[in-house]
Amino acid sequence: MTLPEKDPEYLAETRRLMAAAQTELDRGDVTQSARIFRAVALRHPAVAAGWVQAAAAGLRASDRGLALDAARRALLLDPSARPSTALLAVASAGEPASVRHAATSLWALTHSDKPEALGALASSYLDLGRSREAERVARAVLGADPGLDWVRVNLAVILREAGREAAAMNELRRALIVAPGGTLAWRRMAVLAESLSRLDLAERASGRALLIDPEDHGSAVILSIAERRLGRPECALRRLEALPETMDGEVGRDAVEFELGTILDRLGRYGEAWGRFERGNRIAARRAPPGDADPGPFLATLDSFAAALSGGWPERWAPLRETDPPAVFMVGFPRSGTTLLDQILDAHPDVRVIEERPVLSSVGAGFAAAGEGALAQRLAALDETEAARLRSEYVEKLARWGGAAAPRVVVDKMPLNIVYLPLALRLYPTAKVILSLRHPCDCCLSCFMQSMRLNSAMASFTSMGGSAALYARVMALWEEIERTLSPDHIAVRYEDLVSDTEGTARRVVEFLDLDWTDRVLDHTGHAKSRGVIRTPSFRQVSEPIYSRAVGRWIRYREMMTPYLETLAPFARRFGYGNPGEAAGGDNPAPKAGGGLCDS
C-alpha cells in the first residue's frame, strides 16, 4: 500500500500548492500565502522543511500563532535545524519573558557565529533583570566585532539599567562614531539624556534622529517630552497631534496618548486629557505581552497575605529568634510621594535608599508561591531554619542592589512592598516602616494617568476602576497589618511633605534615629547628581517642589465620581475628609511656557 505522502498524484498536488503559495507571495498576499504553506505542511506533517516554510510564512503575515506552532513542530522533528531555532526566537516575541528567553537561548546556542543571535540573548537577559549576564554576552560579541553599532546601543541600555549612566552614554557615542546615521543610537541618547534631565541634549539628539529619518516616531515622542519640559507645551502638542494613529514599534501609540494627556492636563483641558489617558491605557493593555496585563497573580498574592493575618493567625505564629533588621521598609501605594521622600532621605550621608528594586518583593513572592498548604499556615509554622534561609536570601539581594558597604540606614523603598510586609515583619518584628500617604483620589488618578511598564502588580492601573479597587484592597491590608502586628512606623503624607518639607523631613530623620543635616533639603541637586531615577516620578523630583499635583483629582471630579464611594473610607481614615463633600471650584490651568517652536 502506498502512503499518501509517496503517491505521485498526492505529490503533484503538493507541488501545485507550493507554486500557488509562491504566486500569492509574489503578488503580495502574505496572508493567503501563509495559509497555503500551512496546508502544505499539514499534508507532510513529518517533514521539518515544510514547517520551516510555514513558520517563515506566518511571520511574513504577522500570524505569530502560526509561526510559533510551525517553528515548534519543525524543532520537534529536527532539533538541530538552525533555521527553526531562529524562527522560534522571532515568533516568541509576544510570549512571556521566560518563554522568550528559552527560545532566544536556543537560537544563540545553535547560531553562536551570528552576532544578531548573541545580541538578542544579551537583550533577553536584560529583560529578565540579569544585567551581569547581559553585559557579559554583549561585550563578548563586541570583542569579536567592535563595529557592531546596534550591539553597542544594546550594551548602553544594559549599562543604563545597571545604574552606570556615564558608561552608557560613552557606548552610545562609540556607536555613533561607527554609524553616525544610526537613528536608534540617537534616540537612545535622547531617552537617556531626558531621564537625566539633560533636556538640551535630549532635544538635540532626538532632533538629529528626526533629521535622518523624519518617520522616526519614537524620537518625535521624546522630542515632544523635552519640549514640554522646556516650557513649550503647545509645540509638543502640535508635534504629537501630527503622529499617525497606528504606531506598533518600540514606542507605541499608547506613549503618544499618555504624553498628549499630560500636556492637555497642563493646559487645563481636563476632559480631553482624561480621554487620552483612557485610550493610552487601553492600547497599553493590548500591547502588553501575554500575562503582563493580568492583575490576577498579584491580587492572589495580596489576598494570601491578607488571609495570613485574618482569624488571629499572628497569635499562632511560632516564636522566632529576634534579629536586627537590615533595612527600613518604605511602602505605600504607587504615586504617593515615595520618590520625593526617597530623594530627601538619600541626600543624608548616613542613608542609602534602594530605589524600587526586587528585594523584599522577590523574597515575598517566592515564599508565597513555594511550599505546600495555605500561606497563613506556612507563615505561622515558619521555623528557625527556614527563617534563616529567607533572611539570608533577603540580605543577599539587598547587597546586590545596595552594595556591600552599607551606611547606618538602608531603606528598601518599593511602594507595593506593603503586600509583603507580613513576611518582612515575621522575619524582622522590630523593623521600622515608613508609610507614604497621599489623598486616595489623587493617588489613584496619578496611577491612571501614568504610563507604566505593565506587570501583574501594575495591570490594575489601566482603568480608574481597577486603580480604586486595588487601592482599597492594599490599604485594607495595611489596616490589618497595623491592627495585628503593630509595626514601628511613621506615616508621611505627600501633602505635608510639599507644604512643610523641612518639618516633615525632620520627623522622618528623627524616626530613623539620625542627626539632622540641611543636606536633605537639597533634594533637587541630589536627584540630578544621583543619575537615572527609576520611577515614573523622575521628571518631577528633578524640579523644585511644587503643589500643582495636590488636589488634582478635583479637576476631574465628574470622571472620578463613580469611584469616590470606594475611596471615601480611606480618605476619612487618613485625615482627608469625605471626598464627596470636597469643595469643587475651578482650578486655573497652568500658564503655557514661552519659547519658540521648531517645525
mmCIF file of N, CA and C in Angstrom, residues 41-42 44-52 69-81 84:
data_model
loop_
_atom_site.group_PDB
_atom_site.id
_atom_site.type_symbol
_atom_site.label_atom_id
_atom_site.label_comp_id
_atom_site.label_asym_id
_atom_site.label_seq_id
_atom_site.Cartn_x
_atom_site.Cartn_y
_atom_site.Cartn_z
ATOM 1 N N ALA A 41 2.357 22.008 4.759
ATOM 2 C CA ALA A 41 2.996 21.366 5.911
ATOM 3 C C ALA A 41 2.105 20.284 6.504
ATOM 4 N N LEU A 42 0.807 20.531 6.554
ATOM 5 C CA LEU A 42 -0.130 19.542 7.101
ATOM 6 C C LEU A 42 -0.232 18.307 6.205
ATOM 7 N N HIS A 44 2.281 16.972 4.788
ATOM 8 C CA HIS A 44 3.504 16.200 5.033
ATOM 9 C C HIS A 44 3.993 16.521 6.455
ATOM 10 N N PRO A 45 3.225 16.129 7.465
ATOM 11 C CA PRO A 45 3.497 16.587 8.842
ATOM 12 C C PRO A 45 4.802 16.096 9.423
ATOM 13 N N ALA A 46 5.429 15.081 8.822
ATOM 14 C CA ALA A 46 6.692 14.563 9.355
ATOM 15 C C ALA A 46 7.899 15.181 8.678
ATOM 16 N N VAL A 47 7.693 16.166 7.821
ATOM 17 C CA VAL A 47 8.797 16.804 7.099
ATOM 18 C C VAL A 47 9.063 18.171 7.725
ATOM 19 N N ALA A 48 10.242 18.319 8.349
ATOM 20 C CA ALA A 48 10.568 19.561 9.056
ATOM 21 C C ALA A 48 10.602 20.756 8.117
ATOM 22 N N ALA A 49 11.080 20.560 6.885
ATOM 23 C CA ALA A 49 11.230 21.682 5.960
ATOM 24 C C ALA A 49 9.892 22.359 5.684
ATOM 25 N N GLY A 50 8.827 21.595 5.616
ATOM 26 C CA GLY A 50 7.512 22.189 5.374
ATOM 27 C C GLY A 50 7.086 23.098 6.504
ATOM 28 N N TRP A 51 7.373 22.690 7.732
ATOM 29 C CA TRP A 51 7.009 23.517 8.878
ATOM 30 C C TRP A 51 7.900 24.755 8.967
ATOM 31 N N VAL A 52 9.153 24.633 8.525
ATOM 32 C CA VAL A 52 10.032 25.807 8.476
ATOM 33 C C VAL A 52 9.447 26.854 7.530
ATOM 34 N N ASP A 69 3.651 27.880 16.292
ATOM 35 C CA ASP A 69 3.291 26.465 16.197
ATOM 36 C C ASP A 69 4.166 25.749 15.167
ATOM 37 N N ALA A 70 4.356 26.360 14.000
ATOM 38 C CA ALA A 70 5.135 25.718 12.944
ATOM 39 C C ALA A 70 6.605 25.586 13.334
ATOM 40 N N ALA A 71 7.173 26.608 13.967
ATOM 41 C CA ALA A 71 8.585 26.538 14.378
ATOM 42 C C ALA A 71 8.787 25.449 15.424
ATOM 43 N N ARG A 72 7.851 25.326 16.347
ATOM 44 C CA ARG A 72 7.963 24.279 17.372
ATOM 45 C C ARG A 72 7.869 22.890 16.745
ATOM 46 N N ARG A 73 6.966 22.723 15.784
ATOM 47 C CA ARG A 73 6.847 21.418 15.113
ATOM 48 C C ARG A 73 8.130 21.084 14.360
ATOM 49 N N ALA A 74 8.702 22.081 13.682
ATOM 50 C CA ALA A 74 9.938 21.847 12.941
ATOM 51 C C ALA A 74 11.060 21.417 13.878
ATOM 52 N N LEU A 75 11.144 22.041 15.050
ATOM 53 C CA LEU A 75 12.201 21.691 16.015
ATOM 54 C C LEU A 75 11.994 20.295 16.597
ATOM 55 N N LEU A 76 10.744 19.939 16.835
ATOM 56 C CA LEU A 76 10.474 18.585 17.336
ATOM 57 C C LEU A 76 10.912 17.535 16.328
ATOM 58 N N LEU A 77 10.751 17.827 15.043
ATOM 59 C CA LEU A 77 11.142 16.875 14.001
ATOM 60 C C LEU A 77 12.648 16.868 13.779
ATOM 61 N N ASP A 78 13.274 18.047 13.934
ATOM 62 C CA ASP A 78 14.717 18.132 13.718
ATOM 63 C C ASP A 78 15.298 19.151 14.691
ATOM 64 N N PRO A 79 15.679 18.695 15.917
ATOM 65 C CA PRO A 79 16.160 19.628 16.950
ATOM 66 C C PRO A 79 17.416 20.394 16.555
ATOM 67 N N SER A 80 18.153 19.900 15.563
ATOM 68 C CA SER A 80 19.398 20.566 15.191
ATOM 69 C C SER A 80 19.213 21.564 14.053
ATOM 70 N N ALA A 81 17.977 21.743 13.584
ATOM 71 C CA ALA A 81 17.733 22.608 12.437
ATOM 72 C C ALA A 81 17.936 24.075 12.822
ATOM 73 N N SER A 84 15.062 26.667 12.211
ATOM 74 C CA SER A 84 13.921 26.528 13.117
ATOM 75 C C SER A 84 14.137 27.314 14.406
#
